Short mmCIF file of C-alpha atoms and ligand atoms in Angstrom, two decimals:
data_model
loop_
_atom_site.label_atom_id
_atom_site.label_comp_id
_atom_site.label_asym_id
_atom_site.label_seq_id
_atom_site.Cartn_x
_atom_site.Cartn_y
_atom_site.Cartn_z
CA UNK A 213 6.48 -20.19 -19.96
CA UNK A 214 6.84 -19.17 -16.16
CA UNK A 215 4.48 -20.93 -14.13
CA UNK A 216 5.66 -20.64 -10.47
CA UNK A 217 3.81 -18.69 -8.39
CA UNK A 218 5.77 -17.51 -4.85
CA UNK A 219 3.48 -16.15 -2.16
CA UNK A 220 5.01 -13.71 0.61
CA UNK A 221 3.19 -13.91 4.31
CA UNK A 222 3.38 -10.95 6.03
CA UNK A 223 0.58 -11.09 8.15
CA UNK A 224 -2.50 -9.33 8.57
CA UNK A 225 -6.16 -10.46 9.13
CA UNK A 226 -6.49 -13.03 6.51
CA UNK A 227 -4.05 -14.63 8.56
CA UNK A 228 -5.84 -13.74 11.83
CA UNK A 229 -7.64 -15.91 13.88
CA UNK A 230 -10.56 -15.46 16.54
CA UNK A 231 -11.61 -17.83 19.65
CA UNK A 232 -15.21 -17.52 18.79
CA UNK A 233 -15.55 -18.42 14.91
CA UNK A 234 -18.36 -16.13 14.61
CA UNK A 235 -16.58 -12.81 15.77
CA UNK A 236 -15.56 -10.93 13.11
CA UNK A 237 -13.48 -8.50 14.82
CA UNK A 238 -12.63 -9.83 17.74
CA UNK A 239 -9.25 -11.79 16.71
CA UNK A 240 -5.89 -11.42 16.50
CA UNK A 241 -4.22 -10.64 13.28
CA UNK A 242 -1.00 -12.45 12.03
CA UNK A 243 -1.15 -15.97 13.20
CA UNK A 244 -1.36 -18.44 10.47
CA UNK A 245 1.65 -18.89 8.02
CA UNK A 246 1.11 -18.13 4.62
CA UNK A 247 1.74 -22.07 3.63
CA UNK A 248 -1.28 -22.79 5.94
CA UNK A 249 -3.56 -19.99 4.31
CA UNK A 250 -2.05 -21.95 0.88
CA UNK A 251 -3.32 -25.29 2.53
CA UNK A 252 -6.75 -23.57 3.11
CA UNK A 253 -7.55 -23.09 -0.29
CA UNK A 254 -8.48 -26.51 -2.05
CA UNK A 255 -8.44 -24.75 -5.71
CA UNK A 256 -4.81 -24.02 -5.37
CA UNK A 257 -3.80 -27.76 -4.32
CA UNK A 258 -1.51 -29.48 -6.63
CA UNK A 259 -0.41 -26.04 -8.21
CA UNK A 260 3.25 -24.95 -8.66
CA UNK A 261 2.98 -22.56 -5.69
CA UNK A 262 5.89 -21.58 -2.98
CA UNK A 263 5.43 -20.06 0.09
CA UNK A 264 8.05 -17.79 2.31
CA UNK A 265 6.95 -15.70 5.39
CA UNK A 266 8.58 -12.64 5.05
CA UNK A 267 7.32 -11.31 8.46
CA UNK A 268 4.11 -12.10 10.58
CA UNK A 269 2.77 -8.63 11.70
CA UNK A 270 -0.70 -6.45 12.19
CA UNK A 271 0.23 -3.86 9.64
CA UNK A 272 -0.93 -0.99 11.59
CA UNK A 273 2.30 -2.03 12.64
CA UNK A 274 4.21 -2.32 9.22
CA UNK A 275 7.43 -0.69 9.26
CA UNK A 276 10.28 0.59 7.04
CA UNK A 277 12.49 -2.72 7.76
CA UNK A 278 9.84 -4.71 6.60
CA UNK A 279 9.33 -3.06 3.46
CA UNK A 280 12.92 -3.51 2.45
CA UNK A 281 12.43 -6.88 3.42
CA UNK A 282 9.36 -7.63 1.40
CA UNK A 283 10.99 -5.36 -1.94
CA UNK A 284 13.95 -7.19 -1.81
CA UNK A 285 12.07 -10.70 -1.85
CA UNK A 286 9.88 -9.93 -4.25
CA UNK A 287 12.43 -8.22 -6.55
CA UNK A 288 14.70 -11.60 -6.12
CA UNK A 289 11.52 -13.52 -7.30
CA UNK A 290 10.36 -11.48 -9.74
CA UNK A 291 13.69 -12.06 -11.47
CA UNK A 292 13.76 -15.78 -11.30
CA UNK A 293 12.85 -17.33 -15.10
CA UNK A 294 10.34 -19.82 -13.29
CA UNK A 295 8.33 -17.37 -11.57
CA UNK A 296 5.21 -16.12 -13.13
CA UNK A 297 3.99 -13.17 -10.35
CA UNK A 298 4.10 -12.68 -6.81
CA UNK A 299 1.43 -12.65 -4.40
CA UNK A 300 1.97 -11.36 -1.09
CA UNK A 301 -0.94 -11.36 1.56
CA UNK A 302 -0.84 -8.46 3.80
CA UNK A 303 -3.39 -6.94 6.22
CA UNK A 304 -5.73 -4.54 5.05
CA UNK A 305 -5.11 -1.49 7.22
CA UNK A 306 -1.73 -0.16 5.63
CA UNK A 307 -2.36 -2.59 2.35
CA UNK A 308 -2.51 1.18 -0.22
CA UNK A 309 0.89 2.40 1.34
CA UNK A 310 2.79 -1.15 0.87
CA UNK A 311 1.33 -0.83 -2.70
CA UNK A 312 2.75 2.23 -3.75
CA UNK A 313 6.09 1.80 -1.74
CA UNK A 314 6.37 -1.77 -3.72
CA UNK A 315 5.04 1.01 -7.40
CA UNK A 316 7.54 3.23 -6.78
CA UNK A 317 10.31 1.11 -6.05
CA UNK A 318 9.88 -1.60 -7.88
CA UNK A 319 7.59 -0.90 -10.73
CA UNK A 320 7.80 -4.94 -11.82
CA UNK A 321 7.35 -6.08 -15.24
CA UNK A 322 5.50 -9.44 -13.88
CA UNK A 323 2.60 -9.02 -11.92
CA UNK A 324 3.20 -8.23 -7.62
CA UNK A 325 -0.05 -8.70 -6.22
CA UNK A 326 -1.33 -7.68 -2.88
CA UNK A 327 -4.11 -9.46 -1.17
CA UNK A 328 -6.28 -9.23 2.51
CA UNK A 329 -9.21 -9.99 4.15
CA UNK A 330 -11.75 -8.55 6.38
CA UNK A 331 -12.59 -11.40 8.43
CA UNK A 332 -9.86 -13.76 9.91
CA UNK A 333 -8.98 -17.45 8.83
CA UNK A 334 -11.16 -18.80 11.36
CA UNK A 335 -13.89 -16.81 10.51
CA UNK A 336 -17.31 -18.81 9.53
CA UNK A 337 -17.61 -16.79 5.74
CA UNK A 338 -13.86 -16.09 5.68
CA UNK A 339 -13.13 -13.89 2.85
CA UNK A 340 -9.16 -14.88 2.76
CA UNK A 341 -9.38 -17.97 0.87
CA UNK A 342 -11.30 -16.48 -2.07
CA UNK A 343 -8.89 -13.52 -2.32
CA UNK A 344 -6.37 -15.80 -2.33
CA UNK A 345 -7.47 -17.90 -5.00
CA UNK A 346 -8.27 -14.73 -7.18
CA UNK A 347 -5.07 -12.77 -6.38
CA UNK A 348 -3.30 -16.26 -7.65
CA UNK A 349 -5.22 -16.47 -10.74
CA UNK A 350 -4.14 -12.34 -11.35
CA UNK A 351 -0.38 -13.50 -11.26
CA UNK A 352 -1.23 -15.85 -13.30
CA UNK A 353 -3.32 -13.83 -15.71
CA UNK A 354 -0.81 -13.73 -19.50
CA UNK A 355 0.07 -10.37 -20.05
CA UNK A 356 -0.36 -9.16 -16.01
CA UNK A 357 2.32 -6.67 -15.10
CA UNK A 358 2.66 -3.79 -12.01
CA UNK A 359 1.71 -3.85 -8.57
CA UNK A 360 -1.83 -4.63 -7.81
CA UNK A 361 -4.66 -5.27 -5.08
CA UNK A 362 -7.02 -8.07 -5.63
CA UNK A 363 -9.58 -8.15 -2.67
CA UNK A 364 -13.97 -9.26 -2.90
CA UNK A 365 -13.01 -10.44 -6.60
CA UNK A 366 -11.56 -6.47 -7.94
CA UNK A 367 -8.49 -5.84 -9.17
CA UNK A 368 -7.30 -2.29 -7.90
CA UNK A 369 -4.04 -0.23 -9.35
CA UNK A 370 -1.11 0.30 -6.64
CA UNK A 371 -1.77 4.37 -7.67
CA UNK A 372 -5.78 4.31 -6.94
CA UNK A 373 -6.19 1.79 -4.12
CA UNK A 374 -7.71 2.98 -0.83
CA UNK A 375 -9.28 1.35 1.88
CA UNK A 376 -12.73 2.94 2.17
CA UNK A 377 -14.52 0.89 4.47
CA UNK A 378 -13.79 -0.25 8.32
CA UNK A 379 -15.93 -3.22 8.66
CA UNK A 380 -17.92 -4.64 5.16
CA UNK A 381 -16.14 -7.45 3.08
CA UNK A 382 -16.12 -5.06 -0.28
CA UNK A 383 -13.76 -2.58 1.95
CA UNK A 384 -11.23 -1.34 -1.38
CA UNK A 385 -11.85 1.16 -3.60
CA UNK A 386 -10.47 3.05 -6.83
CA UNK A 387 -11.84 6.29 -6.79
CA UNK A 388 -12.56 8.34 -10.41
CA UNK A 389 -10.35 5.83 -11.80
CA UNK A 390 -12.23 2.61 -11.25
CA UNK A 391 -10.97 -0.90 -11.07
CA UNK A 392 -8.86 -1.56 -13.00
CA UNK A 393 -10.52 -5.46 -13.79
CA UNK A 394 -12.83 -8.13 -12.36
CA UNK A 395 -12.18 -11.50 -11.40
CA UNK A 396 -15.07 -13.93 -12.26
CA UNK A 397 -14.69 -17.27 -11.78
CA UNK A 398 -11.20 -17.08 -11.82
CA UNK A 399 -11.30 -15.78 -15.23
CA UNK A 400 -10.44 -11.57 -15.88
CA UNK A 401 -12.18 -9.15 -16.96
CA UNK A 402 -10.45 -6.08 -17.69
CA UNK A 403 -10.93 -2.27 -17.73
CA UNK A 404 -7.92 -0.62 -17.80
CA UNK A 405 -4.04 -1.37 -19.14
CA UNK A 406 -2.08 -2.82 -16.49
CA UNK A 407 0.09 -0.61 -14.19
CA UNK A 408 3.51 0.88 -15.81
CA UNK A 409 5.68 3.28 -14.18
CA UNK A 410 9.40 4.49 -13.46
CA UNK A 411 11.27 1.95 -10.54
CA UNK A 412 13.47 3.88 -8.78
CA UNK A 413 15.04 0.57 -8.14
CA UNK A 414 16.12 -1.72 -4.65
CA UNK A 415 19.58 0.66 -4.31
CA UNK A 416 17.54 3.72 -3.17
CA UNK A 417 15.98 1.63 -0.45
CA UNK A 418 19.14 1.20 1.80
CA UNK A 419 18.96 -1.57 4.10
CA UNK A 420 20.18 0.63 6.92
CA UNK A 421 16.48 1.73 7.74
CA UNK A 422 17.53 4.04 10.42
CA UNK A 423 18.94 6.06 7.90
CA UNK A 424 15.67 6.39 5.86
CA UNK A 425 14.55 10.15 6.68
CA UNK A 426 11.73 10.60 8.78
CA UNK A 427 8.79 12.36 6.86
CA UNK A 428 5.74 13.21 9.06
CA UNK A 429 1.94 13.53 7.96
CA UNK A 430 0.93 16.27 9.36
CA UNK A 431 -3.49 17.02 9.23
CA UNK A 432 -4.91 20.64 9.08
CA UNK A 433 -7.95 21.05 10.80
CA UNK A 434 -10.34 22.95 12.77
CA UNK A 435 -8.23 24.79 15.76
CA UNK A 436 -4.90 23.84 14.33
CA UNK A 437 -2.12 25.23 15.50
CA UNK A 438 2.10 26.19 14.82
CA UNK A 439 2.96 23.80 17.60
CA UNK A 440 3.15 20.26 16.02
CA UNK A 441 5.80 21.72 12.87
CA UNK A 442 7.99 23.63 16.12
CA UNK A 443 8.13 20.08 17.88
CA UNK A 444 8.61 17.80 14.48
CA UNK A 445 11.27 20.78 13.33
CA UNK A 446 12.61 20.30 16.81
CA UNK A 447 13.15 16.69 16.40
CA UNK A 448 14.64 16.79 13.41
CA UNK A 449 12.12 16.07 11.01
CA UNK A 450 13.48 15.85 7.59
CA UNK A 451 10.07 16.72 5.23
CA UNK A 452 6.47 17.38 5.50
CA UNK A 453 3.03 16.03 3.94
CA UNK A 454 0.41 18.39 5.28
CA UNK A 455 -2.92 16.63 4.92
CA UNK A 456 -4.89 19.53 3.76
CA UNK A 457 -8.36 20.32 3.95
CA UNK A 458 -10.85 20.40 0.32
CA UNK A 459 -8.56 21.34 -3.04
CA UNK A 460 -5.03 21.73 -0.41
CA UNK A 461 -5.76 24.42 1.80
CA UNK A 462 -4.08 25.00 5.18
CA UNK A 463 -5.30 26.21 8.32
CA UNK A 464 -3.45 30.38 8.54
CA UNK A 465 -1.62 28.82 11.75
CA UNK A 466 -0.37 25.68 10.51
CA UNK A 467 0.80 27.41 7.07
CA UNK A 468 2.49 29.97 9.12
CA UNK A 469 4.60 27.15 10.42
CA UNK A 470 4.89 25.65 7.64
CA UNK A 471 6.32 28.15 5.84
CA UNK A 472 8.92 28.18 8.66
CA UNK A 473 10.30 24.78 8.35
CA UNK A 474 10.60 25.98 4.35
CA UNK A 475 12.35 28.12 4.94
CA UNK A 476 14.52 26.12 7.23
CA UNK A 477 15.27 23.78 4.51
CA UNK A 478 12.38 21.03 5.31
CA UNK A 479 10.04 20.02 2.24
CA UNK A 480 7.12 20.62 2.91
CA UNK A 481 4.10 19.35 -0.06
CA UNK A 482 0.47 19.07 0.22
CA UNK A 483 -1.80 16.56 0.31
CA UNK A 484 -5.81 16.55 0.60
CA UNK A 485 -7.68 15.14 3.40
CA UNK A 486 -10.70 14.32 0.85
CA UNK A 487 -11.41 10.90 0.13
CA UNK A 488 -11.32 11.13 -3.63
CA UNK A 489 -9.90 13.43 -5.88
CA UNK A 490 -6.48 15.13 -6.03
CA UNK A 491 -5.50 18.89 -5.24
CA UNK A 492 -6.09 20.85 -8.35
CA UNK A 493 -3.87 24.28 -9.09
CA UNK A 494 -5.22 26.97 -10.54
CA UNK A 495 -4.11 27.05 -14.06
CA UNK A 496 -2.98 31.15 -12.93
CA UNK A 497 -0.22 29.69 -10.85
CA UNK A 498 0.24 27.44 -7.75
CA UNK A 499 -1.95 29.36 -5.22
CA UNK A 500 0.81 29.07 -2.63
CA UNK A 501 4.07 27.93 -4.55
CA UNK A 502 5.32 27.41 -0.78
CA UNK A 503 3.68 24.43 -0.47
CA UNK A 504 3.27 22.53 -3.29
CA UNK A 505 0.64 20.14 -4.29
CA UNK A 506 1.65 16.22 -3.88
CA UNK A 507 1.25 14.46 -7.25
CA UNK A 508 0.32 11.48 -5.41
CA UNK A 509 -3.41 10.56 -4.51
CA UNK A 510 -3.14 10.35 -0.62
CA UNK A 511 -1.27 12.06 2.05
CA UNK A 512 -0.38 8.68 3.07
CA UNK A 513 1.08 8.07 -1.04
CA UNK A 514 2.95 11.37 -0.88
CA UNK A 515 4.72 10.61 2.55
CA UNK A 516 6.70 7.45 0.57
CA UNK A 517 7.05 9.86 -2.59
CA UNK A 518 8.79 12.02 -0.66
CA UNK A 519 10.60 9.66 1.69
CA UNK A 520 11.92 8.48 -1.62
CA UNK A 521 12.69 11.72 -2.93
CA UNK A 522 15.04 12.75 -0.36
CA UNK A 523 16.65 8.93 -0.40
CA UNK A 524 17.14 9.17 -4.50
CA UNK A 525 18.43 12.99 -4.24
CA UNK A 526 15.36 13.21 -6.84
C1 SIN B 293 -4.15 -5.58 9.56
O1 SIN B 293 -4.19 -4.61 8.81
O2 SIN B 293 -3.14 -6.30 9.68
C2 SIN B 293 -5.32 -5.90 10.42
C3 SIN B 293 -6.60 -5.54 9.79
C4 SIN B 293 -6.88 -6.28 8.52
O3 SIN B 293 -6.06 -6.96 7.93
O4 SIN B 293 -8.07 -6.18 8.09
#
């Protein structure tokens, strides 16, 4: 029976730290190694736990290198017969698109699970230490598979996770599909099966990163205009997620433009701006078979799907 469990550092605000202990949001993000954030948590002494920093960033900042970084790791755990899951602690801000990158790529058969926090490691209430300890129990949990988020004692699927929240400590979200379990007292309580899906697999992702194409989001909105496509087509911008307003639909400008760069060979698919919810066709037909309709939840989701898409030849 695996019973290692490795945990990847990347940085973030659980590993933030403030002057003041009291300020919440006044700190600096990415400053304690994940072994110390390991140290922090006295339920996890004494258990077969390894640590590796696989970068030490704010991931507003998280980047393409990174992510082949973090896949490969975590594949190369994954694999190892000792190894039960992987936990990797990441900030907050980007956490949903490092999800589904690690989904689609990787697709794992043990558990890969994400955790954050809202308030840094010097915080007086940090959260960190509690996610922690629950996102260690998940990869733990007999049975766990897929990429998940564990964050204010939820377990979230890589497909429905979304940060909904700026500031409060219950910040994550599932949308119409719920969580997917609870953690309670560092025992599970489940809703849903556990995560399955396709892995496109660590070749796709080539560790050149300058050669991953460049795939824009691109919002429609009040007063939007041709002029962002000209200078992205310009640039050599190899696809498009428009971020559409309501049930997909594009500003008469923008789809103008966009129906441009289709025709200059540039994917172009649609996403909604909506917080929930995905863009529904009418069963008559696409309404604009231009642009299609991302099958992924977020804008944000259906940059990496087709990022991927265009490195697979898919
Ligand atoms: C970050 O995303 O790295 C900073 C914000 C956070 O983790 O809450």
């Amino acid at each position: 029976m695996p019973s290692t469990i490795v945990i990847l550092g990347t940085g973030g605000t659980i590993a933030g730290t403030a002057v003041d202990p009291s300020d919440n949001v006044g700190y600096t993000a990415a400053q304690r190694s994940a072994a110390e954030l390991l140290a922090a948590v006295p339920a996890l002494k004494g258990q077969a736990i390894e640590c590796e920093q696989v970068a030490q960033l704010d991931s507003k900042d998280m980047d393409h290198a990174t992510w082949q970084r973090l896949a490969q790791r975590a594949a190369h755990h994954l694999a190892r017969a000792d190894v039960a899951g992987v936990v990797v602690t990441h900030g907050t801000d980007t956490l949903e698109e490092t999800a589904w990158f690690l989904h689609r790529v990787l697709a794992p058969a043990k558990p890969l699970v994400l955790t954050a926090a809202m308030r840094p490691a010097s915080a007086l209430s940090a959260d960190g230490p509690a996610n922690l300890r629950d996102a260690v129990a998940v990869a733990r949990e007999p049975g766990a598979r897929g990429v998940v988020a564990v964050l204010a004692g939820t377990v979230h699927a890589a497909a429905d996770v979304r940060k909904v929240h700026s500031y409060r400590l219950d910040a994550f979200d599932s949308g119409d599909a719920g969580p997917l379990a609870r953690v309670e007292e560092g025992g599970l309580r489940r809703f849903r099966p556990w995560p399955e899906g396709e892995a496109l697999g660590l070749p796709v992702i080539s560790e050149d990163v300058a050669s991953w194409p460049w795939v824009e989001v691109l919002p429609s909105h009040a007063g939007a205009t041709r002029a962002g496509v000209d200078a992205m087509l310009a640039a050599g911008v190899r696809g498009i997620v428009v971020a559409a307003t309501g049930n997909g639909s594009v500003h008469q400008a923008l789809q103008a433009a966009l129906a441009r760069a289709v025709a200059a060979g540039v994917p172009v698919v649609r996403g909604t701006r909506c917080a929930q919810g995905v863009i529904v066709e009418s069963p008559a037909g696409a309404r604009d078979a231009v642009l299609p309709a991302a099958t992924a939840g977020t804008p944000w989701q259906a940059r990496i799907d087709l990022m991927l898409a265009l490195m697979s030849g898919r």
